[in-house]
Short mmCIF file of C-alpha atoms in Angstrom, two decimals:
data_model
loop_
_atom_site.label_atom_id
_atom_site.label_comp_id
_atom_site.label_asym_id
_atom_site.label_seq_id
_atom_site.Cartn_x
_atom_site.Cartn_y
_atom_site.Cartn_z
CA MET A 1216 5.18 25.22 -33.15
CA ARG A 1217 3.44 27.47 -30.67
CA ARG A 1218 4.41 24.96 -28.02
CA LEU A 1219 8.02 25.21 -29.11
CA SER A 1220 8.20 28.98 -29.05
CA ARG A 1221 6.66 28.85 -25.59
CA LEU A 1222 9.43 26.41 -24.62
CA GLU A 1223 12.04 28.82 -25.93
CA GLY A 1224 10.46 31.58 -23.89
CA GLN A 1225 10.63 29.40 -20.79
CA VAL A 1226 14.33 28.73 -21.32
CA ARG A 1227 15.01 32.43 -21.77
CA GLY A 1228 13.00 33.20 -18.64
CA ILE A 1229 15.12 30.79 -16.64
CA ALA A 1230 18.30 32.28 -18.11
CA ARG A 1231 17.20 35.70 -16.89
CA MET A 1232 16.45 34.32 -13.42
CA VAL A 1233 19.89 32.73 -13.19
CA GLU A 1234 21.53 35.92 -14.40
CA ARG A 1235 19.78 37.94 -11.71
CA GLU A 1236 20.69 35.27 -9.17
CA GLU A 1237 17.09 34.88 -8.11
CA TYR A 1238 16.12 32.50 -5.34
CA CYS A 1239 17.00 28.88 -6.15
CA MET A 1240 13.57 27.65 -5.20
CA ASP A 1241 11.94 29.86 -7.79
CA ILE A 1242 14.40 28.74 -10.44
CA LEU A 1243 13.72 25.09 -9.58
CA GLN A 1244 10.01 25.74 -9.93
CA GLN A 1245 10.63 27.10 -13.41
CA THR A 1246 12.92 24.27 -14.47
CA ALA A 1247 10.30 21.82 -13.24
CA ALA A 1248 7.72 23.58 -15.39
CA LEU A 1249 10.16 23.45 -18.30
CA ARG A 1250 10.56 19.72 -17.89
CA ALA A 1251 6.82 19.23 -17.78
CA ALA A 1252 6.59 21.20 -21.03
CA VAL A 1253 9.26 19.03 -22.64
CA ASP A 1254 7.40 15.90 -21.51
CA SER A 1255 4.23 17.16 -22.98
CA LEU A 1256 5.96 17.99 -26.27
CA ASN A 1257 7.31 14.44 -26.23
CA LEU A 1258 3.83 13.05 -25.97
CA VAL A 1259 2.60 15.10 -28.89
CA VAL A 1260 5.43 13.83 -31.10
CA LEU A 1261 4.86 10.31 -29.81
CA GLU A 1262 1.16 10.45 -30.54
CA GLU A 1263 1.79 11.48 -34.10
CA HIS A 1264 4.17 8.60 -34.54
CA VAL A 1265 1.78 6.09 -32.96
CA ALA A 1266 -1.04 7.33 -35.20
CA GLY A 1267 1.18 6.76 -38.23
CA CYS A 1268 2.04 3.25 -37.06
CA LEU A 1269 -1.59 2.31 -36.53
CA LYS A 1270 -2.52 3.67 -39.92
CA SER A 1271 0.22 1.70 -41.65
CA ALA A 1272 -0.64 -1.43 -39.67
CA VAL A 1273 -4.26 -1.25 -40.77
CA GLU A 1274 -3.37 -0.47 -44.38
CA ARG A 1275 -0.89 -3.29 -44.66
CA GLY A 1276 -2.62 -5.67 -42.32
CA ARG A 1277 0.50 -6.14 -40.23
CA ALA A 1278 -0.14 -5.88 -36.52
CA ASP A 1279 3.03 -7.50 -35.16
CA GLU A 1280 5.52 -5.43 -37.07
CA TYR A 1281 3.92 -2.19 -35.98
CA THR A 1282 3.49 -3.33 -32.40
CA GLU A 1283 7.25 -3.52 -32.33
CA GLU A 1284 7.63 -0.09 -33.84
CA VAL A 1285 5.17 1.42 -31.37
CA MET A 1286 6.94 -0.23 -28.45
CA ASP A 1287 10.30 0.90 -29.72
CA VAL A 1288 9.26 4.52 -29.77
CA VAL A 1289 7.43 4.19 -26.44
CA ARG A 1290 10.56 2.77 -24.83
CA ARG A 1291 12.60 5.61 -26.24
CA THR A 1292 10.17 8.17 -24.88
CA MET A 1293 9.67 6.57 -21.50
CA GLY A 1294 13.13 5.28 -21.04
CA ARG A 1295 13.53 8.19 -18.72
CA PRO A 1296 12.55 10.45 -15.95
CA VAL A 1297 8.91 10.63 -16.65
CA ARG A 1298 8.77 8.05 -14.02
CA ALA A 1299 10.69 9.76 -11.29
CA ARG A 1300 7.87 11.07 -9.26
CA PRO A 1301 6.96 10.62 -5.64
CA PRO A 1302 3.31 10.14 -4.92
CA GLY A 1303 1.36 13.02 -3.50
CA ASP A 1304 2.50 12.23 -0.04
CA MET B 398 24.75 30.47 -18.34
CA ARG B 399 26.56 28.53 -21.02
CA ARG B 400 24.37 25.63 -20.13
CA LEU B 401 21.30 27.76 -20.64
CA SER B 402 22.28 29.10 -24.03
CA ARG B 403 23.00 25.53 -25.07
CA LEU B 404 19.47 24.65 -23.88
CA GLU B 405 18.05 27.45 -25.97
CA GLY B 406 19.96 26.15 -28.95
CA GLN B 407 18.52 22.69 -28.39
CA VAL B 408 14.97 24.02 -28.29
CA ARG B 409 15.55 25.96 -31.51
CA GLY B 410 17.03 22.85 -33.11
CA ILE B 411 13.92 20.87 -32.25
CA ALA B 412 11.71 23.68 -33.55
CA ARG B 413 13.54 23.48 -36.89
CA MET B 414 13.11 19.70 -36.99
CA VAL B 415 9.38 19.97 -36.34
CA GLU B 416 9.07 22.70 -38.98
CA ARG B 417 10.79 20.52 -41.57
CA GLU B 418 8.61 17.59 -40.46
CA GLU B 419 11.62 15.42 -39.86
CA TYR B 420 11.24 11.81 -38.75
CA CYS B 421 9.48 11.49 -35.38
CA MET B 422 12.10 9.15 -34.04
CA ASP B 423 14.82 11.74 -34.58
CA ILE B 424 12.74 14.42 -32.93
CA LEU B 425 12.08 12.14 -29.95
CA GLN B 426 15.81 11.56 -29.64
CA GLN B 427 16.35 15.31 -29.50
CA THR B 428 13.58 15.93 -26.99
CA ALA B 429 15.06 13.17 -24.82
CA ALA B 430 18.41 14.96 -24.97
CA LEU B 431 16.68 18.21 -24.11
CA ARG B 432 15.08 16.64 -21.11
CA ALA B 433 18.39 15.25 -19.95
CA ALA B 434 19.86 18.75 -20.25
CA VAL B 435 17.00 20.20 -18.21
CA ASP B 436 17.55 17.53 -15.55
CA SER B 437 21.20 18.31 -15.32
CA LEU B 438 20.48 22.03 -15.05
CA ASN B 439 18.09 21.14 -12.24
CA LEU B 440 20.86 19.33 -10.41
CA VAL B 441 23.20 22.32 -10.69
CA VAL B 442 20.59 24.65 -9.23
CA LEU B 443 19.73 22.09 -6.57
CA GLU B 444 23.37 21.66 -5.60
CA GLU B 445 23.77 25.37 -5.08
CA HIS B 446 20.72 25.42 -2.86
CA VAL B 447 21.86 22.40 -0.86
CA ALA B 448 25.28 23.97 -0.37
CA GLY B 449 23.58 27.10 0.97
CA CYS B 450 21.46 25.03 3.36
CA LEU B 451 24.44 23.13 4.70
CA LYS B 452 26.39 26.33 5.20
CA SER B 453 23.53 27.94 7.11
CA ALA B 454 22.97 24.78 9.15
CA VAL B 455 26.61 24.72 10.24
CA GLU B 456 26.69 28.47 10.96
CA ARG B 457 23.54 28.40 13.02
CA GLY B 458 23.96 24.93 14.44
CA ARG B 459 20.52 23.84 13.28
CA ALA B 460 20.51 20.51 11.53
CA ASP B 461 16.81 19.66 11.70
CA GLU B 462 15.50 22.85 10.21
CA TYR B 463 17.81 22.61 7.24
CA THR B 464 17.18 18.92 6.76
CA GLU B 465 13.62 19.91 6.13
CA GLU B 466 14.62 22.63 3.71
CA VAL B 467 16.89 20.27 1.80
CA MET B 468 14.17 17.63 1.60
CA ASP B 469 11.64 20.20 0.52
CA VAL B 470 13.77 21.25 -2.42
CA VAL B 471 14.66 17.65 -3.26
CA ARG B 472 10.98 16.71 -3.32
CA ARG B 473 10.27 19.66 -5.53
CA THR B 474 12.99 18.67 -7.93
CA MET B 475 12.06 15.01 -8.03
CA GLY B 476 8.37 15.27 -7.64
CA ARG B 477 7.90 17.64 -10.45
CA PRO B 478 4.56 16.48 -11.83
CA VAL B 479 2.65 16.73 -8.63
CA ARG B 480 4.35 19.16 -6.36
CA ALA B 481 6.39 21.37 -8.59
CA ARG B 482 3.57 22.12 -10.95
CA PRO B 483 3.11 25.87 -10.60
CA PRO B 484 -0.45 26.56 -9.53
CA GLY B 485 -2.57 27.87 -12.32
CA ASP B 486 -0.24 26.60 -15.01
CA MET C 584 5.27 -14.64 -13.18
CA ARG C 585 8.95 -15.30 -12.66
CA ARG C 586 9.49 -11.60 -12.91
CA LEU C 587 6.91 -11.06 -10.19
CA SER C 588 8.34 -13.53 -7.75
CA ARG C 589 11.72 -11.91 -8.31
CA LEU C 590 10.09 -8.57 -7.48
CA GLU C 591 8.68 -10.03 -4.28
CA GLY C 592 12.13 -11.27 -3.39
CA GLN C 593 13.56 -7.81 -3.95
CA VAL C 594 10.98 -6.23 -1.66
CA ARG C 595 11.72 -8.78 1.03
CA GLY C 596 15.44 -8.16 0.62
CA ILE C 597 14.93 -4.45 1.16
CA ALA C 598 12.73 -5.15 4.18
CA ARG C 599 15.56 -7.17 5.70
CA MET C 600 18.05 -4.38 5.00
CA VAL C 601 15.81 -1.82 6.68
CA GLU C 602 15.28 -4.11 9.64
CA ARG C 603 19.02 -4.53 10.10
CA GLU C 604 19.44 -0.78 9.69
CA GLU C 605 21.96 -1.26 6.94
CA TYR C 606 23.67 1.71 5.32
CA CYS C 607 21.19 4.03 3.60
CA MET C 608 23.24 4.16 0.45
CA ASP C 609 22.97 0.40 0.01
CA ILE C 610 19.24 0.49 0.62
CA LEU C 611 18.85 3.28 -1.95
CA GLN C 612 20.77 1.18 -4.44
CA GLN C 613 18.33 -1.67 -3.86
CA THR C 614 15.23 0.51 -4.09
CA ALA C 615 16.60 1.93 -7.35
CA ALA C 616 16.95 -1.61 -8.65
CA LEU C 617 13.42 -2.36 -7.47
CA ARG C 618 12.10 0.62 -9.35
CA ALA C 619 13.90 -0.46 -12.51
CA ALA C 620 12.29 -3.89 -12.11
CA VAL C 621 8.84 -2.36 -11.70
CA ASP C 622 9.43 -0.23 -14.80
CA SER C 623 10.39 -3.20 -16.83
CA LEU C 624 7.35 -5.14 -15.63
CA ASN C 625 5.29 -2.15 -16.70
CA LEU C 626 6.74 -2.35 -20.18
CA VAL C 627 5.90 -6.03 -20.48
CA VAL C 628 2.27 -5.44 -19.51
CA LEU C 629 2.14 -2.42 -21.79
CA GLU C 630 3.54 -4.36 -24.71
CA GLU C 631 0.88 -7.01 -24.34
CA HIS C 632 -1.80 -4.36 -24.34
CA VAL C 633 -0.34 -2.56 -27.35
CA ALA C 634 -0.12 -5.84 -29.26
CA GLY C 635 -3.81 -6.43 -28.54
CA CYS C 636 -4.70 -2.94 -29.73
CA LEU C 637 -2.78 -3.34 -32.98
CA LYS C 638 -4.39 -6.71 -33.60
CA SER C 639 -7.87 -5.32 -33.05
CA ALA C 640 -7.10 -2.26 -35.16
CA VAL C 641 -6.01 -4.45 -38.08
CA GLU C 642 -8.96 -6.83 -37.69
CA ARG C 643 -11.53 -4.07 -37.54
CA GLY C 644 -9.73 -1.66 -39.82
CA ARG C 645 -9.91 1.13 -37.27
CA ALA C 646 -6.64 2.95 -36.79
CA ASP C 647 -7.84 6.12 -35.04
CA GLU C 648 -9.81 4.48 -32.30
CA TYR C 649 -6.91 2.25 -31.34
CA THR C 650 -4.39 5.07 -31.59
CA GLU C 651 -6.34 6.67 -28.81
CA GLU C 652 -6.39 3.50 -26.78
CA VAL C 653 -2.66 3.02 -27.20
CA MET C 654 -1.96 6.61 -26.21
CA ASP C 655 -4.27 6.31 -23.22
CA VAL C 656 -2.39 3.34 -21.88
CA VAL C 657 0.98 4.93 -22.70
CA ARG C 658 0.01 8.03 -20.75
CA ARG C 659 -1.06 5.91 -17.83
CA THR C 660 2.21 4.01 -17.85
CA MET C 661 4.31 7.10 -18.15
CA GLY C 662 2.70 8.52 -15.09
CA ARG C 663 0.40 11.20 -13.98
CA PRO C 664 2.53 14.00 -15.36
CA VAL C 665 0.38 13.52 -18.34
CA ARG C 666 -2.98 13.12 -16.78
CA ALA C 667 -2.24 15.95 -14.39
CA ARG C 668 -1.85 18.20 -17.37
CA PRO C 669 -4.87 20.45 -17.70
CA PRO C 670 -6.97 19.28 -20.65
CA GLY C 671 -6.57 21.36 -23.75
CA ASP C 672 -3.11 22.54 -22.84
CA MET D 130 8.48 -1.56 7.96
CA ARG D 131 4.76 -1.16 7.60
CA ARG D 132 5.46 0.53 4.32
CA LEU D 133 7.50 -2.45 3.19
CA SER D 134 4.93 -5.07 4.08
CA ARG D 135 2.39 -2.99 2.20
CA LEU D 136 4.77 -3.03 -0.77
CA GLU D 137 5.02 -6.79 -0.55
CA GLY D 138 1.24 -6.99 -0.49
CA GLN D 139 1.07 -4.84 -3.60
CA VAL D 140 3.49 -7.08 -5.47
CA ARG D 141 1.49 -10.16 -4.50
CA GLY D 142 -1.71 -8.44 -5.58
CA ILE D 143 -0.23 -7.76 -9.00
CA ALA D 144 1.00 -11.35 -9.23
CA ARG D 145 -2.55 -12.55 -8.64
CA MET D 146 -3.90 -10.18 -11.27
CA VAL D 147 -1.38 -11.42 -13.84
CA GLU D 148 -2.17 -15.02 -12.96
CA ARG D 149 -5.87 -14.45 -13.50
CA GLU D 150 -5.06 -12.59 -16.71
CA GLU D 151 -7.00 -9.57 -15.62
CA TYR D 152 -7.36 -6.56 -17.87
CA CYS D 153 -4.03 -4.93 -18.75
CA MET D 154 -5.28 -1.50 -17.88
CA ASP D 155 -6.08 -2.57 -14.32
CA ILE D 156 -2.69 -4.20 -13.96
CA LEU D 157 -0.97 -1.06 -15.25
CA GLN D 158 -2.87 0.97 -12.70
CA GLN D 159 -1.57 -1.30 -9.97
CA THR D 160 2.02 -1.27 -11.23
CA ALA D 161 1.85 2.53 -11.36
CA ALA D 162 0.72 2.53 -7.73
CA LEU D 163 3.55 0.15 -6.90
CA ARG D 164 6.05 2.47 -8.50
CA ALA D 165 4.68 5.41 -6.57
CA ALA D 166 5.07 3.39 -3.37
CA VAL D 167 8.67 2.55 -4.24
CA ASP D 168 9.39 6.22 -4.93
CA SER D 169 7.90 7.20 -1.65
CA LEU D 170 9.96 4.57 0.18
CA ASN D 171 12.98 6.02 -1.58
CA LEU D 172 12.22 9.44 -0.19
CA VAL D 173 11.90 8.11 3.34
CA VAL D 174 15.30 6.43 3.14
CA LEU D 175 16.77 9.52 1.51
CA GLU D 176 15.39 11.77 4.22
CA GLU D 177 16.95 9.68 6.92
CA HIS D 178 20.28 9.86 5.16
CA VAL D 179 20.05 13.61 4.62
CA ALA D 180 19.16 14.12 8.29
CA GLY D 181 22.27 12.16 9.25
CA CYS D 182 24.43 14.25 6.93
CA LEU D 183 23.12 17.52 8.32
CA LYS D 184 23.66 16.34 11.86
CA SER D 185 27.25 15.34 11.14
CA ALA D 186 27.89 18.57 9.24
CA VAL D 187 26.72 20.64 12.21
CA GLU D 188 28.63 18.53 14.74
CA ARG D 189 31.87 18.66 12.80
CA GLY D 190 31.40 22.10 11.32
CA ARG D 191 31.98 20.83 7.80
CA ALA D 192 29.41 22.07 5.34
CA ASP D 193 31.21 21.36 2.05
CA GLU D 194 32.00 17.75 2.68
CA TYR D 195 28.43 16.94 3.60
CA THR D 196 27.02 18.97 0.74
CA GLU D 197 28.83 16.55 -1.48
CA GLU D 198 27.50 13.56 0.39
CA VAL D 199 23.94 14.87 0.23
CA MET D 200 24.25 15.57 -3.49
CA ASP D 201 25.74 12.17 -4.09
CA VAL D 202 22.80 10.42 -2.51
CA VAL D 203 20.32 12.77 -4.20
CA ARG D 204 21.89 12.05 -7.58
CA ARG D 205 21.69 8.36 -6.88
CA THR D 206 18.03 8.60 -5.95
CA MET D 207 16.92 10.82 -8.78
CA GLY D 208 19.62 10.95 -11.36
CA ARG D 209 21.07 7.56 -11.48
CA PRO D 210 18.19 5.17 -11.88
CA VAL D 211 17.25 7.55 -14.60
CA ARG D 212 20.54 7.92 -16.39
CA ALA D 213 21.12 4.21 -16.23
CA ARG D 214 18.34 4.00 -18.76
CA PRO D 215 19.63 5.47 -22.04
CA PRO D 216 16.99 6.72 -24.45
CA GLY D 217 17.94 4.07 -26.97
CA ASP D 218 17.59 1.25 -24.49
#
């Protein structure tokens, strides 16, 4: 929850910057930070889900079924721009 | 600005979902949508900056200098994890 | 393996395009396709690893330990954005 | 070109690792490096294209038209490979 109210604060901060027509570069820096925060929220939610899957798999002794569920949620989470990064070149 | 208040609404929506402990998968769907919205905001800001660069390049007759500025901002936007990470964040 | 030799073919195709100085836009289309292919290879390798983790978790009755292993490999696959994140954030 | 033959080498290296059934984690590390290399190739091609656009814009005194062309190629490089992958895919 703290993470989420920080996210809201970030969005409001960007709104203020746009309103004041601040320098694009600074806004882009903030939106990049916002995206990183969203990604990190994603991972927290994902981790909780994966933990639940593993727990259920162990309890019910069903590895395959939960492998699929884990992969499904991983695909959903990754199926996007997390990957779009250039190397530190 | 409309885009930004929509973003804020999305963040609040996710906060409510987390509070109510809704199903992870649904939350992940919403965070994915949020990320897409952030990306598209990024592109709007980027476009404005690129337009400014092109205008200056034409006015001053300096292609090379502004090529660099465009690429710098593109790298920042794309290379978020590494380069756009605000120092000390 | 088939997937990998296809990947090699794609790289060679792009090399030829660069050599012939073909239109940038076409090259970018091909490199985008190459990236998609790499991503999907990633998912295949990841899936195998996740399946192994789930199997071990069920066999040994240890959900937590393997949740961590799954998340570790997911973070690695998703990219450094995650690892670059300061610990404890 | 050097970059491309290095890319080819990377793909072959991964093929060998898969053949020998090496540890998933090591393979994932290599595929992540491969993806970074593809991204960085992308940026090189993009830069060349952007430089061409800026040059033409200055020569012909047409900022708007080339802003659009730059944004089109930027969207392709960052936005498209990404949007082509819906979260539910």
